[in-house]
mmCIF file of C-alpha atoms in Angstrom:
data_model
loop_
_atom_site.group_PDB
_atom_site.id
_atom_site.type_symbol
_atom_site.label_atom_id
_atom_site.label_comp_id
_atom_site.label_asym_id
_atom_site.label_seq_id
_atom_site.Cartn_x
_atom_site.Cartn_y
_atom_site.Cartn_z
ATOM 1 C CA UNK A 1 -24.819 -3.587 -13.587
ATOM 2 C CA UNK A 2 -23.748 0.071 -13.488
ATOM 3 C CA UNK A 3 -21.229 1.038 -10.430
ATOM 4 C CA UNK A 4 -21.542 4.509 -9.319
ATOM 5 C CA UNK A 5 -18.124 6.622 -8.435
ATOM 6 C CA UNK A 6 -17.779 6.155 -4.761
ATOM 7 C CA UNK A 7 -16.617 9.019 -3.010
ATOM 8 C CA UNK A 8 -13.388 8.278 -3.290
ATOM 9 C CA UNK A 9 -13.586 8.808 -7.142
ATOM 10 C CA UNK A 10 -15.517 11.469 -7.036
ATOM 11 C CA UNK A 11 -13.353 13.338 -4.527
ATOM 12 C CA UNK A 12 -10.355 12.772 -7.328
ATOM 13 C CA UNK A 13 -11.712 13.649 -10.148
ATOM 14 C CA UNK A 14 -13.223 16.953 -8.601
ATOM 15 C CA UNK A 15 -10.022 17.907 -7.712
ATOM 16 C CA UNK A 16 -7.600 16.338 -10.605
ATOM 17 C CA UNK A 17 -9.697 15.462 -13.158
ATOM 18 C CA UNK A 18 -9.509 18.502 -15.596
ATOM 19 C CA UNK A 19 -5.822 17.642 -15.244
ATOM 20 C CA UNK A 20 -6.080 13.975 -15.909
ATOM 21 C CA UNK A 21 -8.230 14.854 -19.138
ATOM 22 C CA UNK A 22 -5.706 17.219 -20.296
ATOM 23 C CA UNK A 23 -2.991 14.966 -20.190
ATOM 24 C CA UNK A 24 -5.104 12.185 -22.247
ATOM 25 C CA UNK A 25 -6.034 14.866 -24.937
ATOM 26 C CA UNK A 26 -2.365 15.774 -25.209
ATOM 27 C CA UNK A 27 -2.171 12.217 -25.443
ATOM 28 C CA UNK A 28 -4.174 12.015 -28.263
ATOM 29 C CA UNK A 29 -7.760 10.414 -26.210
ATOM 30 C CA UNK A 30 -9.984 13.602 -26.315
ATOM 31 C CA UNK A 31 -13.415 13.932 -25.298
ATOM 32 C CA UNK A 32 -12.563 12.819 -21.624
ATOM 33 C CA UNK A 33 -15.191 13.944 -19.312
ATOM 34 C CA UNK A 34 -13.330 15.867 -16.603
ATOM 35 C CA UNK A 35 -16.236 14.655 -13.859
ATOM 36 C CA UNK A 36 -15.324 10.472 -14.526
ATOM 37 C CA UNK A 37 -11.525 11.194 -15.820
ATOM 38 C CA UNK A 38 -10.114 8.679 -13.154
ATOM 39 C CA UNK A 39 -12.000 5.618 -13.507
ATOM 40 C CA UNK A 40 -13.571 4.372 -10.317
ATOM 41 C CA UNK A 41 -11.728 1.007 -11.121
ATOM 42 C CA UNK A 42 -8.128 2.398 -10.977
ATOM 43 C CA UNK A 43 -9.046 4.361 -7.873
ATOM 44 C CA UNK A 44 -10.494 1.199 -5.988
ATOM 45 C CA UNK A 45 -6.865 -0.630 -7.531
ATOM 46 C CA UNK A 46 -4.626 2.046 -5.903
ATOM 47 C CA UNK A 47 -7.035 2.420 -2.401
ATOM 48 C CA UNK A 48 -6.227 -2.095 -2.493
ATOM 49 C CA UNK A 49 -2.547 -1.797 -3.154
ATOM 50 C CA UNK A 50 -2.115 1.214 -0.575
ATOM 51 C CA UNK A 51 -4.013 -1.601 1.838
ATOM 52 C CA UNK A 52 -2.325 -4.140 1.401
ATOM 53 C CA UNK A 53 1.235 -1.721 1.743
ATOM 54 C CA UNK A 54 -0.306 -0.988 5.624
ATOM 55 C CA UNK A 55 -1.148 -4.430 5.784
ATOM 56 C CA UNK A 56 2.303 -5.736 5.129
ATOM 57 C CA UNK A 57 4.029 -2.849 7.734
ATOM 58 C CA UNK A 58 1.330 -3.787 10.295
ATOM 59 C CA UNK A 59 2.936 -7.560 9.793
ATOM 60 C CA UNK A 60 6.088 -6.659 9.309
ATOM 61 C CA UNK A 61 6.246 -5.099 12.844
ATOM 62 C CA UNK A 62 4.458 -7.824 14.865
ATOM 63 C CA UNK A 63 6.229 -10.658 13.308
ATOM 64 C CA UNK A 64 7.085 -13.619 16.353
ATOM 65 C CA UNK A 65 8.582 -16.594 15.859
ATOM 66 C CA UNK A 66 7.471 -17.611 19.567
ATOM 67 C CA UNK A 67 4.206 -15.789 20.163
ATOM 68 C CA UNK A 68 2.761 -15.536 17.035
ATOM 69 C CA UNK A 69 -0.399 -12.869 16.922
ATOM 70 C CA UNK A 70 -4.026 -13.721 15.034
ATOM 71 C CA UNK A 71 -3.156 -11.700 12.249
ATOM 72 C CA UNK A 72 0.467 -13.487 11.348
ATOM 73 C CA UNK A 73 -1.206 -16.625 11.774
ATOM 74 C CA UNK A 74 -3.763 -15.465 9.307
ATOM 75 C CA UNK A 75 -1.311 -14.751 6.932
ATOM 76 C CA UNK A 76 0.751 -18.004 7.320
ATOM 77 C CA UNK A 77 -2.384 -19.504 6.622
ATOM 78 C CA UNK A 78 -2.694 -17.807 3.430
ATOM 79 C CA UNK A 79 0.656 -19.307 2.345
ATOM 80 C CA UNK A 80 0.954 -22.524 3.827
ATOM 81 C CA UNK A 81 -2.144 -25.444 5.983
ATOM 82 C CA UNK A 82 -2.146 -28.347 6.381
ATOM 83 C CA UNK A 83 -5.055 -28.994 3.541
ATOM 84 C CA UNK A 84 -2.022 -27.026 0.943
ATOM 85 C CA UNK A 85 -4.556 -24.593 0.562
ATOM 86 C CA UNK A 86 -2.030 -21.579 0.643
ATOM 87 C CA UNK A 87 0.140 -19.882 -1.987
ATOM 88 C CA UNK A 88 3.210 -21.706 -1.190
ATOM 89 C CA UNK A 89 1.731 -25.255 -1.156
ATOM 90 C CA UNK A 90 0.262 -24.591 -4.710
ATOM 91 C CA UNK A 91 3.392 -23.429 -6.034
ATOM 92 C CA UNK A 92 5.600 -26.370 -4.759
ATOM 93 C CA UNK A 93 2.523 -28.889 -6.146
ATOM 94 C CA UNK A 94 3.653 -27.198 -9.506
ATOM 95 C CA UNK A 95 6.460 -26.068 -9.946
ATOM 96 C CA UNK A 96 8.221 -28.287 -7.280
ATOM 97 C CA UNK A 97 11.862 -27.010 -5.994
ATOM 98 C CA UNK A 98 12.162 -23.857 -7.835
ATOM 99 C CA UNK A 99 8.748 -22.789 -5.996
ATOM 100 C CA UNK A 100 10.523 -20.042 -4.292
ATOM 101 C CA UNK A 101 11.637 -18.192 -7.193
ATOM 102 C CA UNK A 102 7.844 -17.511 -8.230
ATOM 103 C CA UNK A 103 6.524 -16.848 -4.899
ATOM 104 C CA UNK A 104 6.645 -13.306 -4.846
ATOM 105 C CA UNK A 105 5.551 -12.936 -7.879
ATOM 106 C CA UNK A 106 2.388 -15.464 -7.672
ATOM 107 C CA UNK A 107 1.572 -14.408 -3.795
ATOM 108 C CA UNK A 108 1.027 -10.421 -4.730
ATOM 109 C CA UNK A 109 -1.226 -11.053 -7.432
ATOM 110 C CA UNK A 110 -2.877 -13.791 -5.888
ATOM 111 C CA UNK A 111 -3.093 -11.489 -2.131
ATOM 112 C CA UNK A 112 -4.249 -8.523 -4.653
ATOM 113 C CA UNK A 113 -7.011 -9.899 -6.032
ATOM 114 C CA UNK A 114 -8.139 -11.586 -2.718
ATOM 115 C CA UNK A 115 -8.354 -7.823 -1.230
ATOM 116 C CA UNK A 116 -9.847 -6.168 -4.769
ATOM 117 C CA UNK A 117 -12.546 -9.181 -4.487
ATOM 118 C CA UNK A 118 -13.506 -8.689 -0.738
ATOM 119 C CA UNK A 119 -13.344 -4.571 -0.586
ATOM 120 C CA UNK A 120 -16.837 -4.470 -1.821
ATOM 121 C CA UNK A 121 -18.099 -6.233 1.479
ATOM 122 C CA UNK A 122 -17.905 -2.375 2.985
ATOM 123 C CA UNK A 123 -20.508 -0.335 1.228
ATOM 124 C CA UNK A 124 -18.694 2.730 0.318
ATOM 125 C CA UNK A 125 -15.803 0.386 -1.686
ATOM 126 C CA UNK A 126 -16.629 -1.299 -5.032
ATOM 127 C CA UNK A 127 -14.747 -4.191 -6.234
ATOM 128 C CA UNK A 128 -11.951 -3.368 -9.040
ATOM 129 C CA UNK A 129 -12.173 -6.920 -9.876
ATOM 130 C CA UNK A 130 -15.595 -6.222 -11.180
ATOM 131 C CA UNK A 131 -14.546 -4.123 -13.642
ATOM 132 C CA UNK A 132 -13.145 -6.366 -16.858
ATOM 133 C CA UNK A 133 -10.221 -4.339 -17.021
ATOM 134 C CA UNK A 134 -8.454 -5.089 -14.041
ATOM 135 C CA UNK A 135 -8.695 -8.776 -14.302
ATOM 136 C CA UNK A 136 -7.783 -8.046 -17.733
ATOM 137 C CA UNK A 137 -4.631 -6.506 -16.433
ATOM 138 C CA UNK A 138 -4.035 -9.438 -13.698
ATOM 139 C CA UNK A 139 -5.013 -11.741 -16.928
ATOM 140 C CA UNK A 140 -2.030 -10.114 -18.981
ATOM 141 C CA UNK A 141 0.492 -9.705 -16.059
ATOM 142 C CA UNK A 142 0.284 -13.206 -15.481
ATOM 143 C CA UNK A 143 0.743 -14.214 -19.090
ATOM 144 C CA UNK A 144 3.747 -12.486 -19.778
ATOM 145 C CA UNK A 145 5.100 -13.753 -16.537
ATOM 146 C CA UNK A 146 4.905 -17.760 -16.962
ATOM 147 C CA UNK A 147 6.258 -17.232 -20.611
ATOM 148 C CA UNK A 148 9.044 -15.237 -18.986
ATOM 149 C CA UNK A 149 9.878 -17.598 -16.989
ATOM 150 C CA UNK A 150 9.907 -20.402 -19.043
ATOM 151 C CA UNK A 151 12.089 -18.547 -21.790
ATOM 152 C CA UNK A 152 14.804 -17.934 -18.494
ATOM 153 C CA UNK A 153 14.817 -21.411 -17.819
ATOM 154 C CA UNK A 154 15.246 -23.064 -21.648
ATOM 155 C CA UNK A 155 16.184 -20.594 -23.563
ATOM 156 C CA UNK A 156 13.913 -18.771 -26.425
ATOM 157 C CA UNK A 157 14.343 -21.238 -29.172
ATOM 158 C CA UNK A 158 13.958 -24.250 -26.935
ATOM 159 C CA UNK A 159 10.647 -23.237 -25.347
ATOM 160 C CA UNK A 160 9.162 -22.291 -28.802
ATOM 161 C CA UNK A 161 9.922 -25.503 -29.885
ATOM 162 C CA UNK A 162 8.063 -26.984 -26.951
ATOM 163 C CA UNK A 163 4.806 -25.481 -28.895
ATOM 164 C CA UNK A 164 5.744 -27.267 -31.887
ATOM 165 C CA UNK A 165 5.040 -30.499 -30.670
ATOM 166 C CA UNK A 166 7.471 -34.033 -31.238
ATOM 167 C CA UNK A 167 7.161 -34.596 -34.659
ATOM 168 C CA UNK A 168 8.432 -32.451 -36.983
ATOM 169 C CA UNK A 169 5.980 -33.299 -39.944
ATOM 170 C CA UNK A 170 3.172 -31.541 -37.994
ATOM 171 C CA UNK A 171 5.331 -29.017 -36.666
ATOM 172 C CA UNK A 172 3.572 -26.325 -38.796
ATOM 173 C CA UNK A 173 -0.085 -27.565 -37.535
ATOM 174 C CA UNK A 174 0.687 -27.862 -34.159
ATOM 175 C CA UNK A 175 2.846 -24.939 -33.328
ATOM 176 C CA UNK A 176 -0.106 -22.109 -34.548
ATOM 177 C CA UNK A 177 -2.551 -24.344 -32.645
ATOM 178 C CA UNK A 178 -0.570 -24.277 -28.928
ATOM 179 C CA UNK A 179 -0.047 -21.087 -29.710
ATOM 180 C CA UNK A 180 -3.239 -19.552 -29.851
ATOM 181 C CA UNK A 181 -4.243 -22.203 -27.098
ATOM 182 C CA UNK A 182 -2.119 -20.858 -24.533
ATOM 183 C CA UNK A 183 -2.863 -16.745 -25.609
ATOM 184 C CA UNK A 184 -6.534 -18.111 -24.563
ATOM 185 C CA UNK A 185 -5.251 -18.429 -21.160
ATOM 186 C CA UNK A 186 -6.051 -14.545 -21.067
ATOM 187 C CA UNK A 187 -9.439 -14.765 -22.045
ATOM 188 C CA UNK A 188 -9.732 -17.179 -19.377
ATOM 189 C CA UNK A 189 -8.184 -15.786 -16.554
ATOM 190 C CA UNK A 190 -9.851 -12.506 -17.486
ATOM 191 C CA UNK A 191 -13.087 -14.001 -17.815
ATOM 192 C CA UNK A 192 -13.374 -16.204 -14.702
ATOM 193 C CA UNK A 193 -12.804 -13.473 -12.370
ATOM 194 C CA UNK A 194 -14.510 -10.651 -13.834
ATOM 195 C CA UNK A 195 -17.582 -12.865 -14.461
ATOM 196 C CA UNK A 196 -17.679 -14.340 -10.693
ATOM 197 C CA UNK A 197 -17.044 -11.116 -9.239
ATOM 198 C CA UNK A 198 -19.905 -9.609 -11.462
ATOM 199 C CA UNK A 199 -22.481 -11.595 -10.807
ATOM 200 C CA UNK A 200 -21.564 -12.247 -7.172
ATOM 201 C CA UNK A 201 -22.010 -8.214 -6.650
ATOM 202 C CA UNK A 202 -25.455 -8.544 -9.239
ATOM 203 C CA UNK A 203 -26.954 -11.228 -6.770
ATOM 204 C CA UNK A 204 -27.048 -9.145 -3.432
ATOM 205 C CA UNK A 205 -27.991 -5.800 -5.298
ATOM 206 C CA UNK A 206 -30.613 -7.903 -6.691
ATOM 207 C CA UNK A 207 -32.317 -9.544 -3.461
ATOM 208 C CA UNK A 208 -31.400 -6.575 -1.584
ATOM 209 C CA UNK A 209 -33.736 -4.435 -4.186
ATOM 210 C CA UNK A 210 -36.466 -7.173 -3.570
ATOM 211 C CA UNK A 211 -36.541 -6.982 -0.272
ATOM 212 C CA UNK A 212 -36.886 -3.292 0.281
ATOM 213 C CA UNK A 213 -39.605 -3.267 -2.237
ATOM 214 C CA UNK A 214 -42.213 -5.145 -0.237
ATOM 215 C CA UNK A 215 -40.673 -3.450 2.984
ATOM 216 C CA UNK A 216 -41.536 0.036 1.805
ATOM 217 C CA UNK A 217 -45.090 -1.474 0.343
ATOM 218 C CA UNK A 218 -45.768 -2.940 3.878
ATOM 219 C CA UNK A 219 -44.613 0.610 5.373
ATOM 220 C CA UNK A 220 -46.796 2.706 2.894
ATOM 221 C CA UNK A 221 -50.062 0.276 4.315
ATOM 222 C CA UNK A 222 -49.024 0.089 8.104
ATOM 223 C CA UNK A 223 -45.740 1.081 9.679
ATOM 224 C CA UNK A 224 -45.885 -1.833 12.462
ATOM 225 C CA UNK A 225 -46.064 -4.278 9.517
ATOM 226 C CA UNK A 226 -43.303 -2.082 7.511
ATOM 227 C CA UNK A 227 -40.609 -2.575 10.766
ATOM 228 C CA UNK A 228 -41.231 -6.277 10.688
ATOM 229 C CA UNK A 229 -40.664 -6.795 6.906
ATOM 230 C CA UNK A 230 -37.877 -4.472 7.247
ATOM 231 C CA UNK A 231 -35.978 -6.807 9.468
ATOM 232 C CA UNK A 232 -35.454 -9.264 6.589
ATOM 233 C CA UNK A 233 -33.594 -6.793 4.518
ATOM 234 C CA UNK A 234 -31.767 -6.028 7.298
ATOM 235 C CA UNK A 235 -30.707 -9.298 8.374
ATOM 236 C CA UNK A 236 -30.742 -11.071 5.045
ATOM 237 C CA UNK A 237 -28.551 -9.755 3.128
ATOM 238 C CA UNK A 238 -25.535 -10.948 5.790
ATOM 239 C CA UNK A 239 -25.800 -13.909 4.322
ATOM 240 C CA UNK A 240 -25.288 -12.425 0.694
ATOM 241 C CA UNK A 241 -22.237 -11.224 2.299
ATOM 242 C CA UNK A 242 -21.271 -14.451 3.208
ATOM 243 C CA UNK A 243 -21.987 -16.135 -0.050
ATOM 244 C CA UNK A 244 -19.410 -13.045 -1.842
ATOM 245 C CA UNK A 245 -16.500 -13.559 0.670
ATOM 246 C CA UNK A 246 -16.430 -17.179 -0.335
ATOM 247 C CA UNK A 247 -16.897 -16.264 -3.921
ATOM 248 C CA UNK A 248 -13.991 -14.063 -3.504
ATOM 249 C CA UNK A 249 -11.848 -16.885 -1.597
ATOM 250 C CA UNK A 250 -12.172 -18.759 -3.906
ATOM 251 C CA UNK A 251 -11.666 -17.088 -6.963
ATOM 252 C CA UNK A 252 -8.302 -15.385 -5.471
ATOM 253 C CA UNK A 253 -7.210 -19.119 -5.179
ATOM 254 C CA UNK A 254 -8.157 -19.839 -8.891
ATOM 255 C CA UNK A 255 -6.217 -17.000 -9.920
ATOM 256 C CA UNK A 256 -2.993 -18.363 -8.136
ATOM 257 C CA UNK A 257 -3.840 -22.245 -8.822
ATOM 258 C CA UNK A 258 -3.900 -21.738 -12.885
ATOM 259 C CA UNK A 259 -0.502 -19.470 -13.066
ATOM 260 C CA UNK A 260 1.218 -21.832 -10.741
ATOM 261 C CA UNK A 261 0.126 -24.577 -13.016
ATOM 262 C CA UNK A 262 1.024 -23.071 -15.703
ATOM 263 C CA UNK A 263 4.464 -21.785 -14.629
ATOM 264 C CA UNK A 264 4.872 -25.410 -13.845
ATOM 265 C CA UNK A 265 3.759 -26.072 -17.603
ATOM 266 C CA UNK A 266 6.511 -23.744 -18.745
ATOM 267 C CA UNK A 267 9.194 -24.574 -16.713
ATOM 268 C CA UNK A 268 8.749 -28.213 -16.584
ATOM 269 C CA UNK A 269 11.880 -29.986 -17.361
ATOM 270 C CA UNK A 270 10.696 -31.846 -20.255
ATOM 271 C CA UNK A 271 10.994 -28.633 -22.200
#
C-alpha cells in the first residue's frame, strides 16, 4: 500500500527540502528528489515524539497524589493494573528487582510505538510504524539495549560465554548458533510490528474503497438510494477504527513484553 505525504511532509519538504537533498549529496546519496527529501515516516516520528513531549508536561503539571485526574489515571494504567497489563508489571515479571533500572528505557519505546501505531486513527496522520524502517529502528534500539545491559551486569567475557552453551566440546557449534538466534530477534521485532500495522491500515482502506464503490453506483442510478448506501461507509468504517486501536494496543504491548523478556534473558543471574 502506497502512503501519500500528508501535509505535514509536504509542507517540509517545500520549504527545506532542496536543503535536505543538498546535505545528502554532500553526503555522498545523490539523486534525492527535493519534493519527498524528508520522508513522510521521519516526519510522522518527530510530529509522535513532539506529542508525547506535550503529553508528558500536560501530566507533569496535573500530577495528584489525592485527586488524581482521568488522564493520570490513564497513564498509571499504562504502567501498572491489576491484570499486570502495564509496563512496570511486565518488567518486574522479567527482570524481577532490578525492574526499575530498565523502566525508562522499556516505557518510551513501548509509549512511542503505542502513539506511532494509533496516530493514523486521525485522517490527516499516517502511522510511522507502517513504514519498515521505523520498527526497524525500534527493532535495533532495542537490541543493542538488552545486550547492553547484560554486558553491565556480567561483564563482556562472561555474557559471551553464556552463548556458548555448558559444555565446552560443543562450544564452537553452539556459540555461532545463539548467536545468530538472538540477531533474529531484529527481524522479529521489526517484522511483527511493521506487518500488523500494515495490514491493519490495508484492511480499512480496503473496505472503505468497497463501500464507496457501490455508494457512488447507487448515487449515479438514484440519489435517494445513493444517501442510504452512503450511510454504511459512513458508519462502518468506525468499527475498522476500532479493530486498528486494538491492533495497535496490542502490538505496543508486544513490543515491551519481548525486550522485557529478553532483558530478563540477559541479565538473568545464571549468566
Amino acid at each position: 500500500m502506497e502512503h501519500h505525504d500528508t501535509i505535514f511532509t509536504q509542507f517540509l519538504n517545500h520549504w527545506l527540502g532542496e536543503y535536505v537533498a543538498r546535505a545528502l549529496a554532500a553526503l555522498g546519496i545523490a539523486g534525492v528528489d527535493p519534493h519527498h527529501a524528508i520522508p513522510d515516516s521521519v516526519v510522522m516520528s518527530a510530529i509522535v515524539v513532539l506529542v508525547g513531549m506535550v503529553l508528558a508536561v500536560i501530566l507533569k503539571r496535573r500530577l495528584s497524589v489525592d485527586r488524581p485526574g482521568a488522564f493520570q489515571q490513564i497513564c498509571e494504567f499504562l504502567l501498572t493494573n491489576p491484570i499486570r497489563f502495564g509496563i512496570r508489571d511486565v518488567l518486574q515479571d522479567n527482570v524481577g528487582h532490578d525492574a526499575p533500572k530498565y523502566l525508562a528505557m522499556v516505557g518510551t519505546v513501548g509509549i512511542f510505538i503505542l502513539l506511532a501505531n494509533a496516530i493514523s486513527v486521525i485522517p490527516v496522520f499516517n502511522a510511522p510504524t507502517a513504514t519498515v524502517t521505523v520498527p526497524l529502528g525500534c527493532a535495533l534500539l532495542t537490541y543493542f539495549y538488552f545486550n547492553a545491559a547484560g554486558i553491565r551486569k556480567h561483564g563482556l567475557l562472561k555474557y559471551l560465554a553464556h552463548f556458548a552453551g555448558p559444555s565446552p566440546a560443543v562450544a564452537w557449534l553452539i556459540f555461532p548458533v545463539e548467536i545468530i538466534s538472538v540477531t533474529a530477534r531484529i527481524l522479529s521485532l521489526t517484522v511483527r510490528l511493521w506487518a500488523n500495522i500494515f495490514a491493519s491500515e490495508l484492511i480499512y482502506f480496503i473496505f472503505l474503497g468497497m463501500l464507496i464503490l457501490p455508494t457512488q453506483f447507487a448515487w449515479s442510478k438514484l440519489p435517494v438510494v445513493g444517501a442510504i448506501v452512503g450511510l454504511f461507509p459512513a458508519t462502518i468504517p468506525i468499527a475498522f477504527v476500532g479493530l486498528h486501536l486494538f491492533v495497535a494496543v496490542v502490538q505496543a504491548f508486544v513490543f515491551t513484553l519481548l525486550p522485557a523478556v529478553y532483558l530478563g534473558m540477559a541479565t538473568a543471574d545464571e549468566h
